[in-house]
PDB file of C-alpha atoms and ligand atoms in Angstrom:
ATOM      1  CA  MET A   1     113.670 -19.636  26.578  1.00 91.00           C
ATOM      2  CA  ARG A   2     111.377 -19.360  29.528  1.00 94.00           C
ATOM      3  CA  LEU A   3     110.997 -16.430  31.903  1.00 96.00           C
ATOM      4  CA  GLU A   4     109.370 -17.494  35.100  1.00 96.00           C
ATOM      5  CA  ALA A   5     108.400 -15.967  38.415  1.00 97.00           C
ATOM      6  CA  LYS A   6     107.976 -18.526  41.169  1.00 97.00           C
ATOM      7  CA  ARG A   7     105.779 -17.457  44.081  1.00 98.00           C
ATOM      8  CA  VAL A   8     107.360 -14.076  43.968  1.00 98.00           C
ATOM      9  CA  SER A   9     106.443 -11.422  46.525  1.00 98.00           C
ATOM     10  CA  LYS A  10     107.369  -7.793  46.978  1.00 98.00           C
ATOM     11  CA  THR A  11     106.702  -5.796  50.093  1.00 97.00           C
ATOM     12  CA  PHE A  12     107.537  -2.114  50.203  1.00 95.00           C
ATOM     13  CA  ARG A  13     108.312  -0.764  53.634  1.00 87.00           C
ATOM     14  CA  SER A  14     108.010   2.886  54.389  1.00 78.00           C
ATOM     15  CA  ARG A  15     111.243   4.512  55.489  1.00 74.00           C
ATOM     16  CA  ARG A  16     109.990   5.477  58.914  1.00 74.00           C
ATOM     17  CA  GLY A  17     109.059   1.895  59.681  1.00 70.00           C
ATOM     18  CA  GLY A  18     105.376   2.574  59.222  1.00 76.00           C
ATOM     19  CA  HIS A  19     102.963   0.301  57.430  1.00 85.00           C
ATOM     20  CA  ALA A  20     104.208  -2.018  54.701  1.00 90.00           C
ATOM     21  CA  VAL A  21     102.594  -2.416  51.292  1.00 93.00           C
ATOM     22  CA  SER A  22     102.313  -5.925  49.882  1.00 96.00           C
ATOM     23  CA  ALA A  23     102.475  -4.942  46.236  1.00 97.00           C
ATOM     24  CA  VAL A  24     102.853  -8.495  44.890  1.00 98.00           C
ATOM     25  CA  LYS A  25     101.923 -11.641  46.802  1.00 98.00           C
ATOM     26  CA  GLU A  26     103.199 -15.082  45.829  1.00 98.00           C
ATOM     27  CA  ALA A  27     102.721 -14.525  42.128  1.00 98.00           C
ATOM     28  CA  SER A  28     103.676 -17.289  39.726  1.00 98.00           C
ATOM     29  CA  PHE A  29     104.005 -16.336  36.113  1.00 97.00           C
ATOM     30  CA  VAL A  30     105.479 -17.659  32.872  1.00 98.00           C
ATOM     31  CA  ALA A  31     106.426 -15.838  29.679  1.00 97.00           C
ATOM     32  CA  GLN A  32     107.894 -17.364  26.541  1.00 97.00           C
ATOM     33  CA  PRO A  33     109.073 -16.224  23.126  1.00 97.00           C
ATOM     34  CA  GLY A  34     106.308 -16.184  20.554  1.00 96.00           C
ATOM     35  CA  GLN A  35     103.593 -15.671  23.151  1.00 97.00           C
ATOM     36  CA  PHE A  36     101.643 -12.515  23.849  1.00 97.00           C
ATOM     37  CA  VAL A  37     100.927 -12.622  27.573  1.00 98.00           C
ATOM     38  CA  ALA A  38      98.800  -9.845  29.040  1.00 98.00           C
ATOM     39  CA  ILE A  39      98.556  -8.773  32.661  1.00 98.00           C
ATOM     40  CA  VAL A  40      95.364  -6.945  33.544  1.00 97.00           C
ATOM     41  CA  GLY A  41      93.962  -5.618  36.800  1.00 96.00           C
ATOM     42  CA  GLU A  42      92.827  -2.384  38.367  1.00 94.00           C
ATOM     43  CA  SER A  43      95.180   0.444  39.239  1.00 94.00           C
ATOM     44  CA  GLY A  44      97.373  -0.453  42.192  1.00 95.00           C
ATOM     45  CA  SER A  45      96.909  -4.211  41.770  1.00 97.00           C
ATOM     46  CA  GLY A  46     100.668  -4.746  41.408  1.00 97.00           C
ATOM     47  CA  LYS A  47     101.135  -5.069  37.658  1.00 97.00           C
ATOM     48  CA  SER A  48     104.071  -2.678  37.363  1.00 95.00           C
ATOM     49  CA  THR A  49     105.706  -4.147  40.432  1.00 96.00           C
ATOM     50  CA  LEU A  50     105.469  -7.625  38.917  1.00 97.00           C
ATOM     51  CA  ALA A  51     106.934  -6.232  35.686  1.00 96.00           C
ATOM     52  CA  ARG A  52     109.853  -4.716  37.610  1.00 94.00           C
ATOM     53  CA  LEU A  53     110.420  -8.021  39.372  1.00 95.00           C
ATOM     54  CA  LEU A  54     110.445  -9.882  36.046  1.00 95.00           C
ATOM     55  CA  LEU A  55     112.971  -7.383  34.743  1.00 92.00           C
ATOM     56  CA  TYR A  56     115.029  -7.686  37.889  1.00 89.00           C
ATOM     57  CA  LEU A  57     114.903  -3.940  38.395  1.00 89.00           C
ATOM     58  CA  ILE A  58     113.869  -4.699  41.970  1.00 92.00           C
ATOM     59  CA  GLU A  59     114.660  -7.689  44.154  1.00 92.00           C
ATOM     60  CA  PRO A  60     111.851  -9.918  45.350  1.00 94.00           C
ATOM     61  CA  THR A  61     111.118 -10.041  49.066  1.00 96.00           C
ATOM     62  CA  SER A  62     110.614 -13.772  48.607  1.00 96.00           C
ATOM     63  CA  GLY A  63     110.326 -16.213  45.725  1.00 96.00           C
ATOM     64  CA  SER A  64     112.465 -16.130  42.617  1.00 93.00           C
ATOM     65  CA  VAL A  65     112.649 -14.956  39.035  1.00 94.00           C
ATOM     66  CA  GLU A  66     114.271 -17.462  36.707  1.00 93.00           C
ATOM     67  CA  LEU A  67     115.432 -17.500  33.128  1.00 91.00           C
ATOM     68  CA  ASP A  68     115.514 -21.042  31.780  1.00 90.00           C
ATOM     69  CA  GLY A  69     115.362 -22.380  35.293  1.00 89.00           C
ATOM     70  CA  ALA A  70     118.319 -20.395  36.599  1.00 85.00           C
ATOM     71  CA  PRO A  71     117.718 -17.628  39.137  1.00 84.00           C
ATOM     72  CA  VAL A  72     118.870 -14.283  37.834  1.00 79.00           C
ATOM     73  CA  ASN A  73     122.171 -13.257  39.363  1.00 76.00           C
ATOM     74  CA  ARG A  74     122.478  -9.503  39.292  1.00 73.00           C
ATOM     75  CA  ARG A  75     126.031  -9.500  40.549  1.00 79.00           C
ATOM     76  CA  ASP A  76     127.312 -11.406  37.515  1.00 83.00           C
ATOM     77  CA  ARG A  77     127.758  -8.534  35.053  1.00 83.00           C
ATOM     78  CA  ALA A  78     127.956 -10.654  31.895  1.00 82.00           C
ATOM     79  CA  ALA A  79     124.844 -12.569  32.915  1.00 83.00           C
ATOM     80  CA  ALA A  80     123.058  -9.328  33.730  1.00 84.00           C
ATOM     81  CA  ILE A  81     123.852  -7.877  30.289  1.00 83.00           C
ATOM     82  CA  SER A  82     122.739 -11.041  28.563  1.00 84.00           C
ATOM     83  CA  TYR A  83     119.539 -11.031  30.617  1.00 89.00           C
ATOM     84  CA  ARG A  84     118.930  -7.418  29.697  1.00 86.00           C
ATOM     85  CA  ARG A  85     119.390  -8.193  26.045  1.00 87.00           C
ATOM     86  CA  ASN A  86     117.010 -11.127  26.064  1.00 92.00           C
ATOM     87  CA  VAL A  87     114.405  -9.479  28.254  1.00 94.00           C
ATOM     88  CA  GLN A  88     113.846  -5.877  27.298  1.00 93.00           C
ATOM     89  CA  ALA A  89     111.681  -3.298  29.011  1.00 91.00           C
ATOM     90  CA  VAL A  90     109.335  -0.643  27.776  1.00 88.00           C
ATOM     91  CA  LEU A  91     108.145   0.925  30.998  1.00 82.00           C
ATOM     92  CA  GLN A  92     105.309   3.200  31.931  1.00 69.00           C
ATOM     93  CA  ASP A  93     107.183   6.420  32.425  1.00 67.00           C
ATOM     94  CA  PRO A  94     108.860   7.614  29.223  1.00 63.00           C
ATOM     95  CA  ALA A  95     110.137  10.797  30.850  1.00 66.00           C
ATOM     96  CA  GLY A  96     112.037   8.782  33.449  1.00 76.00           C
ATOM     97  CA  SER A  97     113.276   6.090  31.068  1.00 83.00           C
ATOM     98  CA  LEU A  98     115.085   8.382  28.635  1.00 91.00           C
ATOM     99  CA  ASN A  99     118.179  10.354  29.520  1.00 92.00           C
ATOM    100  CA  PRO A 100     117.220  14.019  28.976  1.00 93.00           C
ATOM    101  CA  ARG A 101     120.794  14.923  28.040  1.00 96.00           C
ATOM    102  CA  LYS A 102     121.085  12.395  25.234  1.00 96.00           C
ATOM    103  CA  ARG A 103     119.921  12.770  21.658  1.00 97.00           C
ATOM    104  CA  ILE A 104     117.765  10.001  20.210  1.00 97.00           C
ATOM    105  CA  ASP A 105     120.624   8.676  18.058  1.00 97.00           C
ATOM    106  CA  GLN A 106     122.831   8.482  21.165  1.00 97.00           C
ATOM    107  CA  THR A 107     120.136   6.809  23.261  1.00 96.00           C
ATOM    108  CA  ILE A 108     119.470   4.086  20.711  1.00 97.00           C
ATOM    109  CA  GLY A 109     123.029   3.892  19.377  1.00 97.00           C
ATOM    110  CA  GLU A 110     124.552   3.268  22.766  1.00 95.00           C
ATOM    111  CA  VAL A 111     122.503   0.130  23.431  1.00 93.00           C
ATOM    112  CA  ILE A 112     123.229  -1.112  19.911  1.00 95.00           C
ATOM    113  CA  ARG A 113     126.956  -0.775  20.642  1.00 95.00           C
ATOM    114  CA  LEU A 114     126.764  -2.042  24.220  1.00 91.00           C
ATOM    115  CA  HIS A 115     125.076  -5.229  23.062  1.00 90.00           C
ATOM    116  CA  ASP A 116     127.243  -5.522  19.978  1.00 92.00           C
ATOM    117  CA  ILE A 117     124.363  -5.458  17.514  1.00 93.00           C
ATOM    118  CA  ALA A 118     126.513  -3.248  15.274  1.00 95.00           C
ATOM    119  CA  ARG A 119     129.867  -1.491  15.635  1.00 95.00           C
ATOM    120  CA  ARG A 120     130.698   0.722  12.684  1.00 97.00           C
ATOM    121  CA  ALA A 121     129.098   4.151  12.919  1.00 96.00           C
ATOM    122  CA  ALA A 122     127.309   3.701   9.589  1.00 97.00           C
ATOM    123  CA  ASP A 123     125.867   0.347  10.691  1.00 97.00           C
ATOM    124  CA  VAL A 124     124.752   1.727  14.043  1.00 97.00           C
ATOM    125  CA  ARG A 125     123.032   4.573  12.265  1.00 97.00           C
ATOM    126  CA  ARG A 126     121.365   2.246   9.761  1.00 97.00           C
ATOM    127  CA  LYS A 127     120.040   0.059  12.583  1.00 97.00           C
ATOM    128  CA  THR A 128     118.863   3.133  14.523  1.00 98.00           C
ATOM    129  CA  GLU A 129     116.968   4.426  11.498  1.00 97.00           C
ATOM    130  CA  GLU A 130     115.525   1.002  10.840  1.00 94.00           C
ATOM    131  CA  VAL A 131     113.990   0.694  14.320  1.00 93.00           C
ATOM    132  CA  LEU A 132     112.698   4.278  14.283  1.00 94.00           C
ATOM    133  CA  ASP A 133     111.004   3.500  10.977  1.00 90.00           C
ATOM    134  CA  ILE A 134     109.473   0.391  12.479  1.00 84.00           C
ATOM    135  CA  VAL A 135     107.767   2.423  15.205  1.00 84.00           C
ATOM    136  CA  GLY A 136     106.508   4.967  12.714  1.00 84.00           C
ATOM    137  CA  MET A 137     109.035   7.747  13.299  1.00 90.00           C
ATOM    138  CA  SER A 138     109.749   8.433   9.660  1.00 90.00           C
ATOM    139  CA  PRO A 139     111.806   9.815   8.166  1.00 95.00           C
ATOM    140  CA  ALA A 140     114.061   8.745  10.990  1.00 96.00           C
ATOM    141  CA  GLU A 141     116.723  11.324  10.246  1.00 95.00           C
ATOM    142  CA  ARG A 142     114.343  14.051  11.356  1.00 96.00           C
ATOM    143  CA  PHE A 143     114.431  12.659  14.879  1.00 97.00           C
ATOM    144  CA  LEU A 144     118.007  11.483  15.264  1.00 97.00           C
ATOM    145  CA  ASP A 145     119.425  14.678  16.740  1.00 97.00           C
ATOM    146  CA  ARG A 146     116.470  15.579  18.928  1.00 97.00           C
ATOM    147  CA  TYR A 147     116.471  15.465  22.705  1.00 96.00           C
ATOM    148  CA  PRO A 148     113.618  13.803  24.616  1.00 94.00           C
ATOM    149  CA  HIS A 149     112.072  17.165  25.581  1.00 93.00           C
ATOM    150  CA  GLU A 150     111.813  17.972  21.879  1.00 95.00           C
ATOM    151  CA  LEU A 151     109.473  15.039  21.329  1.00 92.00           C
ATOM    152  CA  SER A 152     105.856  14.469  22.229  1.00 86.00           C
ATOM    153  CA  GLY A 153     104.982  11.927  24.919  1.00 79.00           C
ATOM    154  CA  GLY A 154     103.851   9.492  22.250  1.00 80.00           C
ATOM    155  CA  GLN A 155     107.076   9.948  20.319  1.00 87.00           C
ATOM    156  CA  ARG A 156     109.119   9.325  23.469  1.00 89.00           C
ATOM    157  CA  GLN A 157     107.178   6.120  24.009  1.00 84.00           C
ATOM    158  CA  ARG A 158     107.914   5.069  20.458  1.00 87.00           C
ATOM    159  CA  VAL A 159     111.623   5.752  20.976  1.00 92.00           C
ATOM    160  CA  LEU A 160     111.544   3.409  23.965  1.00 91.00           C
ATOM    161  CA  ILE A 161     109.928   0.698  21.874  1.00 88.00           C
ATOM    162  CA  ALA A 162     112.462   1.280  19.089  1.00 92.00           C
ATOM    163  CA  ARG A 163     115.325   1.003  21.568  1.00 94.00           C
ATOM    164  CA  ALA A 164     113.923  -2.259  22.928  1.00 92.00           C
ATOM    165  CA  ILE A 165     113.405  -3.728  19.470  1.00 90.00           C
ATOM    166  CA  ALA A 166     116.953  -2.786  18.434  1.00 93.00           C
ATOM    167  CA  LEU A 167     118.378  -5.555  20.609  1.00 92.00           C
ATOM    168  CA  ASN A 168     116.291  -8.312  19.026  1.00 89.00           C
ATOM    169  CA  PRO A 169     115.099  -9.393  22.472  1.00 93.00           C
ATOM    170  CA  LYS A 170     113.323 -12.683  23.053  1.00 95.00           C
ATOM    171  CA  ILE A 171     110.844 -11.125  25.446  1.00 96.00           C
ATOM    172  CA  ILE A 172     109.656  -7.544  25.821  1.00 95.00           C
ATOM    173  CA  VAL A 173     108.048  -6.449  29.057  1.00 96.00           C
ATOM    174  CA  ALA A 174     105.777  -3.602  28.024  1.00 94.00           C
ATOM    175  CA  ASP A 175     104.054  -1.681  30.804  1.00 93.00           C
ATOM    176  CA  GLU A 176     101.301   0.522  29.359  1.00 90.00           C
ATOM    177  CA  ALA A 177     103.664   0.903  26.425  1.00 87.00           C
ATOM    178  CA  ILE A 178     101.068   2.054  23.939  1.00 84.00           C
ATOM    179  CA  SER A 179      98.362   3.388  26.229  1.00 83.00           C
ATOM    180  CA  ALA A 180      99.329   7.027  25.753  1.00 77.00           C
ATOM    181  CA  LEU A 181      99.504   6.870  21.970  1.00 79.00           C
ATOM    182  CA  ASP A 182      96.906   8.249  19.576  1.00 80.00           C
ATOM    183  CA  ALA A 183      94.515   5.621  18.291  1.00 84.00           C
ATOM    184  CA  SER A 184      96.089   5.446  14.831  1.00 81.00           C
ATOM    185  CA  VAL A 185      99.664   5.323  16.113  1.00 77.00           C
ATOM    186  CA  LYS A 186      98.614   2.817  18.763  1.00 84.00           C
ATOM    187  CA  ALA A 187      97.185   0.484  16.144  1.00 86.00           C
ATOM    188  CA  GLY A 188     100.373   0.841  14.105  1.00 82.00           C
ATOM    189  CA  VAL A 189     102.737   0.099  16.980  1.00 81.00           C
ATOM    190  CA  LEU A 190     100.569  -2.787  18.121  1.00 88.00           C
ATOM    191  CA  LYS A 191     100.763  -4.231  14.636  1.00 87.00           C
ATOM    192  CA  VAL A 192     104.548  -3.895  14.725  1.00 82.00           C
ATOM    193  CA  MET A 193     104.622  -5.785  18.012  1.00 87.00           C
ATOM    194  CA  VAL A 194     102.395  -8.548  16.685  1.00 91.00           C
ATOM    195  CA  ASP A 195     104.487  -8.756  13.492  1.00 86.00           C
ATOM    196  CA  LEU A 196     107.645  -9.156  15.565  1.00 85.00           C
ATOM    197  CA  LYS A 197     105.959 -11.944  17.447  1.00 92.00           C
ATOM    198  CA  GLU A 198     104.923 -13.709  14.285  1.00 91.00           C
ATOM    199  CA  ARG A 199     108.048 -13.106  12.222  1.00 83.00           C
ATOM    200  CA  LEU A 200     110.782 -13.262  14.847  1.00 82.00           C
ATOM    201  CA  GLY A 201     109.086 -15.059  17.695  1.00 92.00           C
ATOM    202  CA  VAL A 202     109.336 -12.180  20.157  1.00 92.00           C
ATOM    203  CA  GLY A 203     107.311 -12.795  23.312  1.00 96.00           C
ATOM    204  CA  TYR A 204     105.489 -10.094  25.253  1.00 97.00           C
ATOM    205  CA  VAL A 205     104.543  -9.431  28.806  1.00 97.00           C
ATOM    206  CA  PHE A 206     101.982  -6.819  28.023  1.00 96.00           C
ATOM    207  CA  ILE A 207     100.470  -4.724  30.782  1.00 96.00           C
ATOM    208  CA  THR A 208      97.486  -2.610  29.908  1.00 93.00           C
ATOM    209  CA  HIS A 209      94.132  -1.281  31.007  1.00 89.00           C
ATOM    210  CA  ASP A 210      92.951  -1.617  27.444  1.00 91.00           C
ATOM    211  CA  LEU A 211      90.887  -4.787  27.399  1.00 93.00           C
ATOM    212  CA  PRO A 212      89.871  -4.495  23.737  1.00 92.00           C
ATOM    213  CA  VAL A 213      93.580  -4.542  22.880  1.00 93.00           C
ATOM    214  CA  VAL A 214      94.074  -7.604  25.076  1.00 95.00           C
ATOM    215  CA  ARG A 215      91.163  -9.316  23.385  1.00 95.00           C
ATOM    216  CA  LYS A 216      92.654  -8.535  20.007  1.00 94.00           C
ATOM    217  CA  VAL A 217      96.266  -9.571  20.483  1.00 95.00           C
ATOM    218  CA  ALA A 218      96.830 -11.606  23.645  1.00 97.00           C
ATOM    219  CA  ASP A 219      97.359 -15.343  23.682  1.00 98.00           C
ATOM    220  CA  TYR A 220      97.298 -15.731  27.432  1.00 98.00           C
ATOM    221  CA  VAL A 221      96.013 -13.515  30.237  1.00 98.00           C
ATOM    222  CA  TYR A 222      96.866 -13.057  33.913  1.00 98.00           C
ATOM    223  CA  VAL A 223      94.438 -11.164  36.115  1.00 97.00           C
ATOM    224  CA  MET A 224      95.790  -9.353  39.171  1.00 97.00           C
ATOM    225  CA  LYS A 225      93.901  -8.040  42.155  1.00 97.00           C
ATOM    226  CA  ALA A 226      95.467  -6.519  45.257  1.00 97.00           C
ATOM    227  CA  GLY A 227      98.871  -8.037  44.519  1.00 97.00           C
ATOM    228  CA  GLU A 228      97.622 -11.514  43.726  1.00 98.00           C
ATOM    229  CA  ILE A 229      97.094 -13.348  40.483  1.00 98.00           C
ATOM    230  CA  VAL A 230      93.480 -14.375  40.872  1.00 97.00           C
ATOM    231  CA  GLU A 231      93.073 -16.045  37.503  1.00 97.00           C
ATOM    232  CA  HIS A 232      95.067 -16.911  34.420  1.00 98.00           C
ATOM    233  CA  GLY A 233      94.403 -18.780  31.237  1.00 98.00           C
ATOM    234  CA  GLU A 234      94.117 -18.747  27.476  1.00 98.00           C
ATOM    235  CA  LYS A 235      92.686 -15.456  26.222  1.00 97.00           C
ATOM    236  CA  ASP A 236      89.453 -16.945  24.915  1.00 97.00           C
ATOM    237  CA  LYS A 237      88.840 -18.755  28.150  1.00 97.00           C
ATOM    238  CA  ILE A 238      89.326 -15.569  30.189  1.00 97.00           C
ATOM    239  CA  PHE A 239      87.044 -13.485  27.984  1.00 96.00           C
ATOM    240  CA  ASP A 240      84.402 -16.096  27.243  1.00 95.00           C
ATOM    241  CA  SER A 241      84.116 -17.845  30.582  1.00 95.00           C
ATOM    242  CA  PRO A 242      85.944 -15.986  33.326  1.00 95.00           C
ATOM    243  CA  ALA A 243      86.026 -18.024  36.502  1.00 95.00           C
ATOM    244  CA  HIS A 244      86.762 -15.345  39.063  1.00 95.00           C
ATOM    245  CA  PRO A 245      84.134 -12.737  39.977  1.00 94.00           C
ATOM    246  CA  TYR A 246      86.814 -10.051  39.851  1.00 95.00           C
ATOM    247  CA  THR A 247      87.609 -10.938  36.230  1.00 94.00           C
ATOM    248  CA  ARG A 248      83.909 -10.727  35.380  1.00 94.00           C
ATOM    249  CA  MET A 249      83.760  -7.349  37.076  1.00 92.00           C
ATOM    250  CA  LEU A 250      86.795  -6.121  35.114  1.00 91.00           C
ATOM    251  CA  LEU A 251      85.316  -7.286  31.826  1.00 91.00           C
ATOM    252  CA  ASP A 252      81.956  -5.716  32.642  1.00 89.00           C
ATOM    253  CA  SER A 253      83.520  -2.402  33.528  1.00 83.00           C
ATOM    254  CA  ALA A 254      85.714  -2.267  30.437  1.00 70.00           C
ATOM    255  CA  PRO A 255      85.435   1.133  28.850  1.00 62.00           C
ATOM    256  CA  VAL A 256      82.894   1.343  26.072  1.00 54.00           C
ATOM    257  CA  LEU A 257      82.864   3.881  23.287  1.00 50.00           C
ATOM    258  CA  PRO A 258      81.335   7.165  24.474  1.00 50.00           C
ATOM    259  CA  SER A 259      78.450   6.812  22.034  1.00 44.00           C
ATOM    260  CA  HIS A 260      77.562   3.469  23.634  1.00 43.00           C
ATOM    261  CA  ARG A 261      77.431   4.897  27.121  1.00 45.00           C
ATOM    262  CA  PRO A 262      73.930   5.443  28.444  1.00 47.00           C
ATOM    263  CA  PRO A 263      72.907   9.086  28.679  1.00 46.00           C
ATOM    264  CA  ALA A 264      73.639  10.550  32.094  1.00 45.00           C
ATOM    265  CA  HIS A 265      70.024  10.441  33.224  1.00 46.00           C
ATOM    266  CA  GLU A 266      69.852   6.682  32.667  1.00 42.00           C
ATOM    267  CA  GLU A 267      72.999   5.898  34.526  1.00 41.00           C
ATOM    268  CA  GLY A 268      71.414   5.602  37.920  1.00 39.00           C
ATOM    269  CA  ILE A 269      68.846   3.111  36.648  1.00 39.00           C
ATOM    270  CA  ARG A 270      71.179   0.199  36.011  1.00 36.00           C
TER     271      ARG A 270
HETATM  272  N1  ATP B   1     108.436   1.960  45.289  1.00 66.06           N
HETATM  273  C1  ATP B   1     107.314   1.810  45.985  1.00 66.06           C
HETATM  274  N2  ATP B   1     107.271   2.086  47.313  1.00 66.06           N
HETATM  275  C2  ATP B   1     106.131   1.908  48.008  1.00 66.06           C
HETATM  276  N3  ATP B   1     104.996   1.428  47.507  1.00 66.06           N
HETATM  277  C3  ATP B   1     104.978   1.125  46.192  1.00 66.06           C
HETATM  278  C4  ATP B   1     106.130   1.295  45.368  1.00 66.06           C
HETATM  279  N4  ATP B   1     105.805   0.902  44.100  1.00 66.06           N
HETATM  280  C5  ATP B   1     104.518   0.524  44.148  1.00 66.06           C
HETATM  281  N5  ATP B   1     104.016   0.648  45.394  1.00 66.06           N
HETATM  282  C6  ATP B   1     102.651   0.292  45.823  1.00 66.06           C
HETATM  283  O1  ATP B   1     102.414  -1.045  45.425  1.00 66.06           O
HETATM  284  C7  ATP B   1     101.082  -1.209  44.946  1.00 66.06           C
HETATM  285  C8  ATP B   1     101.098  -1.735  43.537  1.00 66.06           C
HETATM  286  O2  ATP B   1     101.610  -0.726  42.673  1.00 66.06           O
HETATM  287  P1  ATP B   1     101.854  -0.955  41.121  1.00 66.06           P
HETATM  288  O3  ATP B   1     102.508   0.256  40.602  1.00 66.06           O
HETATM  289  O4  ATP B   1     102.548  -2.236  40.932  1.00 66.06           O
HETATM  290  O5  ATP B   1     100.350  -1.083  40.592  1.00 66.06           O
HETATM  291  P2  ATP B   1      99.807  -1.141  39.094  1.00 66.06           P
HETATM  292  O6  ATP B   1      98.918  -2.312  38.997  1.00 66.06           O
HETATM  293  O7  ATP B   1     100.942  -1.044  38.128  1.00 66.06           O
HETATM  294  O8  ATP B   1      98.924   0.188  39.006  1.00 66.06           O
HETATM  295  P3  ATP B   1      98.642   1.133  37.729  1.00 66.06           P
HETATM  296  O9  ATP B   1      97.641   0.393  36.892  1.00 66.06           O
HETATM  297  O10 ATP B   1      98.042   2.368  38.340  1.00 66.06           O
HETATM  298  O11 ATP B   1      99.926   1.391  37.026  1.00 66.06           O
HETATM  299  C9  ATP B   1     100.432   0.140  45.114  1.00 66.06           C
HETATM  300  O12 ATP B   1      99.737   0.147  46.334  1.00 66.06           O
HETATM  301  C10 ATP B   1     101.583   1.097  45.135  1.00 66.06           C
HETATM  302  O13 ATP B   1     101.257   2.250  45.862  1.00 66.06           O
HETATM  303 MG1   MG B   2     101.495   0.346  36.678  1.00 66.06          MG
END
């Protein structure tokens, strides 16, 4: 399977006909099962917009998004469901991605039933508990009857990852999916994601500001600046010999541990 964006662009127009924002400009991108592809770039560079285009949550202004060479057809309901199963999303805003009126077991159970992963109530429950365990929400039964507002932000994010994993997708588009998690939980969830890649061949489109994480887990990296992909390549190539000055700037400005930061009085010297 191959998920591909071909010279895809997205322009947002303001309602009153004012200025338009070119959020993504002629971006070409490929994701495949078994590959951990990272998208990096400063805030506002268009990463989330590209993710939404890849997920077909928004329509491109021009260009196309294709699965195995076929443009995604949103009007074909069966095709849309199959697309959604193969390409799952874990988006940036956990509050907006979970239905506040549904318990966790309902939220996860309904996608399991919709996509026919399991049917009998006991099987649905077993699968739900299994994926909650995977993302470190154990014992799962403690969380099943909670509502989103009864969870922490990190727990909501983990529920989203669990729900995505439940469908055995081929590709997961994860937009800052682990950024808000505590360091220890983050490492655990990241390990789960890498395990799924290695064991089941799940592919990732992984959007993050966390360059150390990219360095650790990515296979391939795309660098975005002002809506454009300015550079892409194998992870080692990007980190060891970045070609674009913007990539070098990003790598140089990567956050360092507080203890490694120069004392305030030295900062002006550099
Ligand atoms: N629905 C929208 N309507 C209008 N403009 C939008 C919309 N969504 C995004 N934009 C604009 O498009 C540009 C790219 O936004 P996007 O959210 O894709 O950036 P990003 O790289 O994900 O940033 P961040 O790292 O802060 O999440 C920004 O200028 C943003 O203001
Ligand atoms: Mg974003």
